[in-house]
Coordinates of C-alpha atoms and ligand atoms in Angstrom, one line a residue:
X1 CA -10.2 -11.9 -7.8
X2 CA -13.2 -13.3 -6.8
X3 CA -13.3 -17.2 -6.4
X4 CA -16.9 -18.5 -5.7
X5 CA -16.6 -21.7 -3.4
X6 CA -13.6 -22.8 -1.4
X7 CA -13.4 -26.7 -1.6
X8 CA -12.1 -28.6 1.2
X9 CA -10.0 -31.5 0.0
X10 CA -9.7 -34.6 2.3
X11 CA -6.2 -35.9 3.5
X12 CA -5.9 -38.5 0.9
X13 CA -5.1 -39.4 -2.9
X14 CA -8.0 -38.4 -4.3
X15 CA -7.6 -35.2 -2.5
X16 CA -3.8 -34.2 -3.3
X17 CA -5.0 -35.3 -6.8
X18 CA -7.7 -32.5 -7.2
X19 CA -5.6 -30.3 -5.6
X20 CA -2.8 -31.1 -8.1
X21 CA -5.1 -30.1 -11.0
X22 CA -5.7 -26.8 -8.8
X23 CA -2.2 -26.0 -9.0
X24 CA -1.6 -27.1 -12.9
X25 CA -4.6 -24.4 -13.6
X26 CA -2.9 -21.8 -11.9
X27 CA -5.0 -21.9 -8.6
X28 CA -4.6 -21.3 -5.4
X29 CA -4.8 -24.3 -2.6
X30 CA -4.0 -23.9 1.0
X31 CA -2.2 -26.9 2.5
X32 CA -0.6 -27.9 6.1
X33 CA 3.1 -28.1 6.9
X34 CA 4.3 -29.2 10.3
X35 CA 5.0 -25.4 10.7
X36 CA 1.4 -23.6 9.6
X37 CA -0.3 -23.8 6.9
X38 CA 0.5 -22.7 3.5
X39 CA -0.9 -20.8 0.6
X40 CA 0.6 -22.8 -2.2
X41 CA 0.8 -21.8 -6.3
X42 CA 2.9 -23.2 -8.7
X43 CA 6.5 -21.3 -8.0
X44 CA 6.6 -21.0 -11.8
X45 CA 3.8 -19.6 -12.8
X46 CA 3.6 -15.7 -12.9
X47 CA -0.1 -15.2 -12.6
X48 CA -0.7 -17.8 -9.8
X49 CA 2.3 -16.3 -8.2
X50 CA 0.6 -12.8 -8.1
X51 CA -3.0 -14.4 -7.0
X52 CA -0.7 -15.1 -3.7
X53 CA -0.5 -11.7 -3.1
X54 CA -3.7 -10.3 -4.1
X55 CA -5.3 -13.2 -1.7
X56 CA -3.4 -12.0 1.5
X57 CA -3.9 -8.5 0.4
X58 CA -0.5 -7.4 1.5
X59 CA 0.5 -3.8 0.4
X60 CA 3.8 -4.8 -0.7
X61 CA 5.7 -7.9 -2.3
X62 CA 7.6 -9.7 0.3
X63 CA 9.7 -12.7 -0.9
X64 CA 7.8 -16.2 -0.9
X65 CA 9.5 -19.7 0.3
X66 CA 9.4 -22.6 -2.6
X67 CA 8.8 -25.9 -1.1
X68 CA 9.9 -28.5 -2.7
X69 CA 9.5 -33.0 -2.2
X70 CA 13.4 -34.0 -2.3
X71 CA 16.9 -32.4 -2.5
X72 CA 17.6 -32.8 -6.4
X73 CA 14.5 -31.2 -7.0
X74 CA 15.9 -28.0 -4.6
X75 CA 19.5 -28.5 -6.1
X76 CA 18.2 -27.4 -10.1
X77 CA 16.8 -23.9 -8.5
X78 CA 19.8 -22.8 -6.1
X79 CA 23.3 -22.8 -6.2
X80 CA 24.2 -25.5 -3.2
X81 CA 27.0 -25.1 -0.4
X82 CA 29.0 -27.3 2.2
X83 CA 26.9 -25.4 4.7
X84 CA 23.7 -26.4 3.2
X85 CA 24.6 -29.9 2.8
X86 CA 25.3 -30.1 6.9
X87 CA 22.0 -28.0 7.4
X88 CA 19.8 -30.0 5.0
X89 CA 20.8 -33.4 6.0
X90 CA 20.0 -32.7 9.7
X91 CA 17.1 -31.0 9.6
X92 CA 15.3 -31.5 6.4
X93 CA 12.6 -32.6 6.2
X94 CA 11.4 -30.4 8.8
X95 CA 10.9 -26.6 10.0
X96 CA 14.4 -25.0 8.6
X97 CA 14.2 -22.6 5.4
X98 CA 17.3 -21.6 3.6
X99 CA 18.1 -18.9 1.7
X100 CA 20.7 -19.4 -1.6
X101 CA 21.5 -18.0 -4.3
X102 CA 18.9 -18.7 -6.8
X103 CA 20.6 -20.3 -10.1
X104 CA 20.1 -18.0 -13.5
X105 CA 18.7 -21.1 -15.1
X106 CA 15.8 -21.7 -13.1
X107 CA 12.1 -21.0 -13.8
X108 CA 10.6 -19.7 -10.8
X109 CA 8.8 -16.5 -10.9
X110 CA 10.6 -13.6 -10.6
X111 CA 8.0 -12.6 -8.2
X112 CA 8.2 -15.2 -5.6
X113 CA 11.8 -13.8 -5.0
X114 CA 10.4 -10.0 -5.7
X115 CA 13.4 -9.5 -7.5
X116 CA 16.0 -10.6 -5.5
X117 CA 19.0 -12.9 -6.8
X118 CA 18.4 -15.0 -3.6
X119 CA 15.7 -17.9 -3.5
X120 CA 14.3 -19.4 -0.2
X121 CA 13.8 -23.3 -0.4
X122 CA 12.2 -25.3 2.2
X123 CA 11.4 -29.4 2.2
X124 CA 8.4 -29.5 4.9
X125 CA 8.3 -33.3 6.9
X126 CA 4.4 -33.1 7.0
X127 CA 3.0 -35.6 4.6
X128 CA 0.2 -34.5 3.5
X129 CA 2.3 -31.8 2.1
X130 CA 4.7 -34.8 0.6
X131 CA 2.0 -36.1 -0.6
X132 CA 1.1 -32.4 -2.3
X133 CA 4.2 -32.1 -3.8
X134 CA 4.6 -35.6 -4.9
X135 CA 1.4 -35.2 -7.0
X136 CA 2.0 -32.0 -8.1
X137 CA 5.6 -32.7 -9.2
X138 CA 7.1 -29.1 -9.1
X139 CA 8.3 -26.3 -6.6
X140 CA 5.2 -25.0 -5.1
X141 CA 5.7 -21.1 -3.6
X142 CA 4.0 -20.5 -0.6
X143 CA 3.7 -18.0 2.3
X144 CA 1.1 -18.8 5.5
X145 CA -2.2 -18.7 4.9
X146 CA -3.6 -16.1 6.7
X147 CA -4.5 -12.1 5.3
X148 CA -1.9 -9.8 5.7
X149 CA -1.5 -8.7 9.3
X150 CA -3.5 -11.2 10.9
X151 CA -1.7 -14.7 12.8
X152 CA -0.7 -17.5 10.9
X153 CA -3.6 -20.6 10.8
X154 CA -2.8 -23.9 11.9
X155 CA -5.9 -25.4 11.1
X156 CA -8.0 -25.6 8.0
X157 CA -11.2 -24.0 9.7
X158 CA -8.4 -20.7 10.1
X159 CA -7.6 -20.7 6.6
X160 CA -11.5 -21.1 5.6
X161 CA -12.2 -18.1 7.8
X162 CA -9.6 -16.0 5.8
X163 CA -10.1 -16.9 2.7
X164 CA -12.8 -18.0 1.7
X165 CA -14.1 -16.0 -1.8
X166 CA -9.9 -15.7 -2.4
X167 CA -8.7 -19.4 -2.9
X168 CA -9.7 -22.4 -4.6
X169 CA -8.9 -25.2 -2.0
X170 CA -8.0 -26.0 1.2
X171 CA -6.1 -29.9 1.5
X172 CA -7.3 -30.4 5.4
X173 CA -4.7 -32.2 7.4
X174 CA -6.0 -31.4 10.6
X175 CA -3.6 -29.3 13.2
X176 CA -0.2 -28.2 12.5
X177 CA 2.5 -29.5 15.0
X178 CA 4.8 -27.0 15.4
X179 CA 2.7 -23.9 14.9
X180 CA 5.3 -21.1 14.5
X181 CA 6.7 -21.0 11.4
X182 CA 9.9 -22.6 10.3
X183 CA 13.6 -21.1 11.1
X184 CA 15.0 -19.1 8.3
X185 CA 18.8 -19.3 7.7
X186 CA 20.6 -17.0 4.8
X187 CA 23.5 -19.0 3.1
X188 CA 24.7 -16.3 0.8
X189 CA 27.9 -15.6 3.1
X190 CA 28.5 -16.8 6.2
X191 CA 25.5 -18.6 7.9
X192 CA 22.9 -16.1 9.7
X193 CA 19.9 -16.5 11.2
X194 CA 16.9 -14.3 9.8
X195 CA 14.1 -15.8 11.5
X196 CA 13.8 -17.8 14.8
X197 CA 11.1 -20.5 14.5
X198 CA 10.8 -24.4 14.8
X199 CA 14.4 -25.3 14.8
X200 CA 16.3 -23.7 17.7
X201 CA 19.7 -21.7 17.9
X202 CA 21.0 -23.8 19.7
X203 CA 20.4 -27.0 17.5
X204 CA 21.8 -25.0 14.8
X205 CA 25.2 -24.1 16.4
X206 CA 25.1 -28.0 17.2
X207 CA 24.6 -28.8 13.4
X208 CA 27.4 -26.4 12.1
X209 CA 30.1 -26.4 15.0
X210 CA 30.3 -23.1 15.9
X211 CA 27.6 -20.4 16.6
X212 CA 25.3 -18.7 14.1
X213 CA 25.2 -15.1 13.8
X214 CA 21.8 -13.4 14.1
X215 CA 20.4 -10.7 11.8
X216 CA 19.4 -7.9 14.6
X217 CA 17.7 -5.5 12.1
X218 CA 14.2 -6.5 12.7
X219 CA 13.0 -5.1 9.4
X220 CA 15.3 -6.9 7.6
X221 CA 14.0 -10.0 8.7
X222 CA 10.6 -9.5 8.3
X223 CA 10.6 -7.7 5.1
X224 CA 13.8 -8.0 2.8
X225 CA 11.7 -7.3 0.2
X226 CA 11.6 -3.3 1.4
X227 CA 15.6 -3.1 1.7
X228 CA 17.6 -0.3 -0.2
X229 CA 19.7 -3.8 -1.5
X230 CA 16.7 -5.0 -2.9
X231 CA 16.9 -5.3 -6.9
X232 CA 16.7 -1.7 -8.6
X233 CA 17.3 -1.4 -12.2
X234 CA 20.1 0.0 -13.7
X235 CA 18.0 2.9 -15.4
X236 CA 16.4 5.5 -13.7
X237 CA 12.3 5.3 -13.1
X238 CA 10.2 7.7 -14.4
X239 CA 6.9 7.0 -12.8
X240 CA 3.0 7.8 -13.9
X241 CA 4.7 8.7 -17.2
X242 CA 1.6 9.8 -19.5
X243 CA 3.7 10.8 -22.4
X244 CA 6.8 9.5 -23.4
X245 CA 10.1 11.5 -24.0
X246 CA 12.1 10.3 -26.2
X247 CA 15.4 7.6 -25.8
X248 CA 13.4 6.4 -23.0
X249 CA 12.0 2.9 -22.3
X250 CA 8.4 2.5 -22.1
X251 CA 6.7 0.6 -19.4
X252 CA 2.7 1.3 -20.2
X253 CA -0.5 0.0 -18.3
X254 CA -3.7 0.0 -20.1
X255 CA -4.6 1.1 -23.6
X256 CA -1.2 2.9 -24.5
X257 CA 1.5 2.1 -27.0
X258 CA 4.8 1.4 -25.6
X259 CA 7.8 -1.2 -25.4
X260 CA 6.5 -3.4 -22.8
X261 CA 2.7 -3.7 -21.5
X262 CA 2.2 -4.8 -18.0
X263 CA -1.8 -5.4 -18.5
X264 CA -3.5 -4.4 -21.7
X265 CA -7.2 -4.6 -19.9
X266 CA -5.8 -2.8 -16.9
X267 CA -6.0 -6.4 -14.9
X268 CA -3.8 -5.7 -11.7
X269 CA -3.4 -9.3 -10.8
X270 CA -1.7 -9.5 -14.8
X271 CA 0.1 -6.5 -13.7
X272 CA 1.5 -8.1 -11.3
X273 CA 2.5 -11.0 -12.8
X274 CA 4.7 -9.3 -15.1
X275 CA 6.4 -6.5 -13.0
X276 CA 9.8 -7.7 -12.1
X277 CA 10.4 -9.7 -15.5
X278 CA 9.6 -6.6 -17.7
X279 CA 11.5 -4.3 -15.7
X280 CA 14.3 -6.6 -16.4
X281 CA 13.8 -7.1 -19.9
X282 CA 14.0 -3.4 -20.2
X283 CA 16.8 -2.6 -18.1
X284 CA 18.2 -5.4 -19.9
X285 CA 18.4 -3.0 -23.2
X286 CA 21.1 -0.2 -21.6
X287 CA 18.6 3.2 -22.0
X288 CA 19.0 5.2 -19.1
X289 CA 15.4 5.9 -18.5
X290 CA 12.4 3.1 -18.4
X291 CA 9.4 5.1 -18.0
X292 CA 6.1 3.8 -16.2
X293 CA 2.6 4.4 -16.7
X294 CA 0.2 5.6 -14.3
X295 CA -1.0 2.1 -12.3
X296 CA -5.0 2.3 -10.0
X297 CA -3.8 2.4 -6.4
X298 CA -5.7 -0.1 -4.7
X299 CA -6.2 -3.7 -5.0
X300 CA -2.4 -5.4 -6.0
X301 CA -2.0 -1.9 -7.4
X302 CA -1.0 -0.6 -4.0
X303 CA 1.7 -3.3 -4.2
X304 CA 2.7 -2.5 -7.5
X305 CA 2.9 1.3 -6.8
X306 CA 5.4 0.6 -3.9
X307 CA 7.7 -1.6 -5.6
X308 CA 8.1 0.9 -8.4
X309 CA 8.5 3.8 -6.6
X310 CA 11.4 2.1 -4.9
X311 CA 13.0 1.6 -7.9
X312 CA 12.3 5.3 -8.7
X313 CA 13.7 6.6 -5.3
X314 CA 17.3 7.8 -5.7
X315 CA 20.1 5.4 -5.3
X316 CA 22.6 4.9 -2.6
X317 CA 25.7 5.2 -4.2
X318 CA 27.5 3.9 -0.9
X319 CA 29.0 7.3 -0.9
Ligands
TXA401 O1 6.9 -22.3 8.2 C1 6.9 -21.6 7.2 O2 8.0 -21.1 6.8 C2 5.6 -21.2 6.5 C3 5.2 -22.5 5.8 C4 3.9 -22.3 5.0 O3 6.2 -23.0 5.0 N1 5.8 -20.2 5.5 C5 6.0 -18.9 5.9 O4 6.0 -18.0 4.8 O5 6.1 -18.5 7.0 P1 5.9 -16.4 5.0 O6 5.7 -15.9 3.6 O7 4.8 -16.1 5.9 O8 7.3 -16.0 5.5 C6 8.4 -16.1 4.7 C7 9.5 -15.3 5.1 C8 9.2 -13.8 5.0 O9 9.6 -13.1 6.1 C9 10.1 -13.5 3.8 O10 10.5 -12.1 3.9 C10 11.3 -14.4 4.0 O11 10.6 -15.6 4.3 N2 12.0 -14.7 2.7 C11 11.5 -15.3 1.6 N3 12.4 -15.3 0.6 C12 13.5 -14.6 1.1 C13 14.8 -14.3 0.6 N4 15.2 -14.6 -0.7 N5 15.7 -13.7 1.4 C14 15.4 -13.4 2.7 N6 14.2 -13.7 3.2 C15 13.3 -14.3 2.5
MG402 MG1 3.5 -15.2 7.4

């Protein structure tokens, strides 16, 4: 998608305002945290969700971290523990992410999780991004700012570099602080530590008594997204079906009659938007086959076509 002027927003009302409206209409705007800075979408909107991904060009869809202003606002999205309570009221707001299980009720994007059942929530302490938020009024998902495989900006002039022609608007709040990103700590069992970052180990095992185990699988931590426990369907995947057998589920791109139709005009961005809640939906049903058209390989398509043919590969039984 080609956007044809990046705005820069100034660090005050009338700028978190504009940026606001950039958000409501499904845009993109790139905002500091005390950590880096962000490339923020409204968490629960499919399409802006996807424009994420097709602005840092990324080949595949890694998960995405929700900020959010204040703890009942994180509390309707994730189911809350003990441990979170300790973690949260020590170091939030500030550089700590946690990862929770994400509640069935809420609205967020099934892409900014890629699937998974888990939801990463984050309550940055730099106000400008309060200020964001506050205006905005809902979860906003955002990874950093920069193109896939290139360092995360902590200034505006960075993001500007990166993404200009890709974004809508850049709230400038000068330097981030910090400049790593923020500590990541999974909460679906015992508490572990997937990413080092602005909150230290050790002020972690302070905070919960005891120490914190450390995920050592390095891709695991930078990529949960591409792990064999990552959300498969049920049903087997046929992929670059171009006819249909029959019992099967059909999953079509483009001009092609079937059950569910991930982009009509063969928009990859609408593709994208729509891949993880239609292969729900039709896994949802019980056939034992969902069946995929053929998708473009470049652009998000890339993306698209790895995600799929994970779900296609064969299964791990555990046997
Ligand atoms: O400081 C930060 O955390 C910055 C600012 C903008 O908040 N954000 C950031 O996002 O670093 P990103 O997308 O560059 O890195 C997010 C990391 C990825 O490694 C992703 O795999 C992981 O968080 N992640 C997101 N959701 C996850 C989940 N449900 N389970 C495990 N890891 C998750
Ligand atoms: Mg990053």
């Amino acid at each position: 998608m080609n956007v044809s002027s990046l705005q820069i927003l100034p660090d005050a009302a009338q700028g978190y305002d504009q940026a606001a409206t950039v958000l409501r209409d499904g845009g993109l705007v790139a905002f500091p945290t005390e950590t880096v800075y962000g490339l923020g979408a409204d968490a629960c909107n499919d399409h802006a969700v996807a424009r994420i991904y097709d602005a840092k060009g990324r080949p595949s869809f890694n998960p995405l971290i929700v900020h959010f202003a204040n703890l009942d606002a994180v509390k309707q999205h994730v189911k809350w523990t003990a441990e979170a309570d300790l973690l949260s009221q020590t170091f939030w707001p500030g550089p700590l992410t946690l990862v929770l299980p994400k509640k069935p009720t809420s609205p967020i994007s099934r892409l900014v999780t890629a699937g998974l059942e888990t939801l990463a929530v984050r309550m940055p302490a730099h106000p400008t991004a309060r200020s964001l938020f506050t205006a905005f009024g809902g979860p906003i998902a955002a990874p950093s700012a920069n193109r896939s495989g290139q360092i995360s900006p902590t200034l505006a002039s960075h993001v500007i570099q990166g993404m200009e022609g890709r974004i809508e608007a850049v709230l400038d709040g000068g330097p981030c602080a910090v400049g790593v990103e923020s500590t990541i700590v999974g909460l679906t069992d015992k508490p572990v530590l997937l990413r080092p970052g602005g909150i230290t180990e050790e002020q972690l095992r302070d905070c919960l008594g005891r120490p914190i185990a450390i995920r050592k699988n390095a891709e695991a931590i930078s990529a949960p997204g591409q792990l064999s426990s990552h959300y498969a369907p049920t049903a087997a995947v046929r992929l670059n079906a171009t006819e249909w057998n029959a019992g099967e589920m059909r999953l079509g791109f483009g001009d092609v009659a079937c059950d569910l139709n991930l982009s009509p005009q063969e928009d990859l961005v609408e593709a994208a938007s729509h891949l993880f809640d239609y292969l729900h939906r039709l896994d949802s049903k019980g056939h034992p086959v969902i069946a995929v058209s053929p998708i473009p390989h470049h652009g998000l398509g890339v993306a698209i076509n790895d995600r799929l043919s994970r779900a296609a590969a064969p299964r791990d039984t555990g046997s």
